[in-house]
């Protein structure tokens, strides 16, 4: 596995939930409000927050996506997809040095 070759143990890489991600992709316009409502009641659900960030990313809401990816990484700093997506959003929004 490429992650293990980079020195990151596979146990630190969370298993993606393809069914949740595919729903965000399919329903990108309506996913954000539903996830926002859900997170109002369960603010510690990192998976839902990641999907909210993804929904924001897909609907060109960069600042909101950056905020959510940052919150995800505060809770789960080893989540590699969040690092990658945050980096892409920062690049897209030209918020880099």
Tab-separated table of C-alpha atoms in Angstrom:
chain	number	residue	atom	x	y	z
A	1	UNK	CA	0.000	0.000	0.000
A	2	UNK	CA	1.308	3.483	-0.883
A	3	UNK	CA	0.510	4.852	2.563
A	4	UNK	CA	2.584	2.145	4.243
A	5	UNK	CA	5.425	2.819	1.801
A	6	UNK	CA	5.355	6.438	2.994
A	7	UNK	CA	5.863	5.255	6.565
A	8	UNK	CA	2.262	5.652	7.720
A	9	UNK	CA	0.821	2.501	9.304
A	10	UNK	CA	-2.384	1.332	7.650
A	11	UNK	CA	-4.071	1.316	11.064
A	12	UNK	CA	-3.847	5.130	11.160
A	13	UNK	CA	-5.696	5.518	7.890
A	14	UNK	CA	-9.455	5.384	8.470
A	15	UNK	CA	-11.467	3.231	6.136
A	16	UNK	CA	-13.486	5.481	3.815
A	17	UNK	CA	-17.235	5.126	3.793
A	18	UNK	CA	-17.889	5.039	0.055
A	19	UNK	CA	-21.653	4.974	0.479
A	20	UNK	CA	-21.616	8.297	2.351
A	21	UNK	CA	-19.203	9.958	-0.055
A	22	UNK	CA	-21.146	8.753	-3.095
A	23	UNK	CA	-24.344	10.229	-1.643
A	24	UNK	CA	-22.613	13.584	-1.165
A	25	UNK	CA	-21.433	13.458	-4.775
A	26	UNK	CA	-24.871	12.520	-6.089
A	27	UNK	CA	-26.801	15.023	-3.955
A	28	UNK	CA	-24.184	17.748	-3.676
A	29	UNK	CA	-26.698	20.613	-3.699
A	30	UNK	CA	-28.898	19.209	-0.930
A	31	UNK	CA	-26.252	17.412	1.128
A	32	UNK	CA	-24.875	20.491	2.896
A	33	UNK	CA	-28.118	21.639	4.562
A	34	UNK	CA	-28.888	18.092	5.706
A	35	UNK	CA	-25.400	17.619	7.133
A	36	UNK	CA	-25.511	21.051	8.814
A	37	UNK	CA	-28.772	20.086	10.502
A	38	UNK	CA	-27.391	16.721	11.584
A	39	UNK	CA	-24.197	18.292	12.954
A	40	UNK	CA	-26.245	20.770	14.994
A	41	UNK	CA	-27.305	17.743	17.056
A	42	UNK	CA	-24.119	15.668	16.768
A	43	UNK	CA	-21.230	18.123	16.453
A	44	UNK	CA	-18.570	15.503	17.204
A	45	UNK	CA	-19.361	13.265	14.223
A	46	UNK	CA	-16.111	13.602	12.265
A	47	UNK	CA	-17.376	11.566	9.324
A	48	UNK	CA	-20.389	13.837	8.869
A	49	UNK	CA	-18.181	16.919	9.194
A	50	UNK	CA	-15.806	15.539	6.539
A	51	UNK	CA	-18.776	14.958	4.239
A	52	UNK	CA	-20.015	18.490	4.905
A	53	UNK	CA	-16.595	19.829	3.935
A	54	UNK	CA	-16.746	17.696	0.798
A	55	UNK	CA	-20.215	19.026	-0.043
A	56	UNK	CA	-18.968	22.595	0.418
A	57	UNK	CA	-15.975	21.830	-1.807
A	58	UNK	CA	-18.183	20.462	-4.555
A	59	UNK	CA	-20.472	23.487	-4.495
A	60	UNK	CA	-17.620	26.003	-4.648
A	61	UNK	CA	-17.966	27.163	-1.053
A	62	UNK	CA	-14.234	27.218	-0.415
A	63	UNK	CA	-14.054	29.207	2.826
A	64	UNK	CA	-16.685	26.985	4.451
A	65	UNK	CA	-14.928	23.835	3.193
A	66	UNK	CA	-11.599	25.045	4.591
A	67	UNK	CA	-13.196	25.716	7.969
A	68	UNK	CA	-14.774	22.251	8.108
A	69	UNK	CA	-11.622	20.401	6.967
A	70	UNK	CA	-9.684	22.304	9.631
A	71	UNK	CA	-12.203	21.223	12.274
A	72	UNK	CA	-12.031	17.617	11.056
A	73	UNK	CA	-8.245	17.648	11.352
A	74	UNK	CA	-8.411	19.131	14.848
A	75	UNK	CA	-10.368	16.036	15.890
A	76	UNK	CA	-8.633	13.467	13.701
A	77	UNK	CA	-5.173	14.754	12.666
A	78	UNK	CA	-4.211	11.498	10.890
A	79	UNK	CA	-7.073	11.644	8.391
A	80	UNK	CA	-5.072	11.805	5.176
A	81	UNK	CA	-8.023	12.544	2.810
A	82	UNK	CA	-8.841	15.621	4.903
A	83	UNK	CA	-5.244	16.846	4.594
A	84	UNK	CA	-5.318	16.343	0.832
A	85	UNK	CA	-8.692	18.018	0.381
A	86	UNK	CA	-7.724	20.919	2.642
A	87	UNK	CA	-4.549	21.428	0.640
A	88	UNK	CA	-6.494	21.458	-2.613
A	89	UNK	CA	-9.012	23.940	-1.219
A	90	UNK	CA	-6.268	26.233	0.078
A	91	UNK	CA	-4.624	26.113	-3.338
A	92	UNK	CA	-7.943	26.739	-5.087
A	93	UNK	CA	-8.702	29.689	-2.803
A	94	UNK	CA	-5.080	30.884	-3.135
A	95	UNK	CA	-4.609	30.856	0.633
A	96	UNK	CA	-1.039	29.632	0.706
A	97	UNK	CA	2.394	31.138	1.088
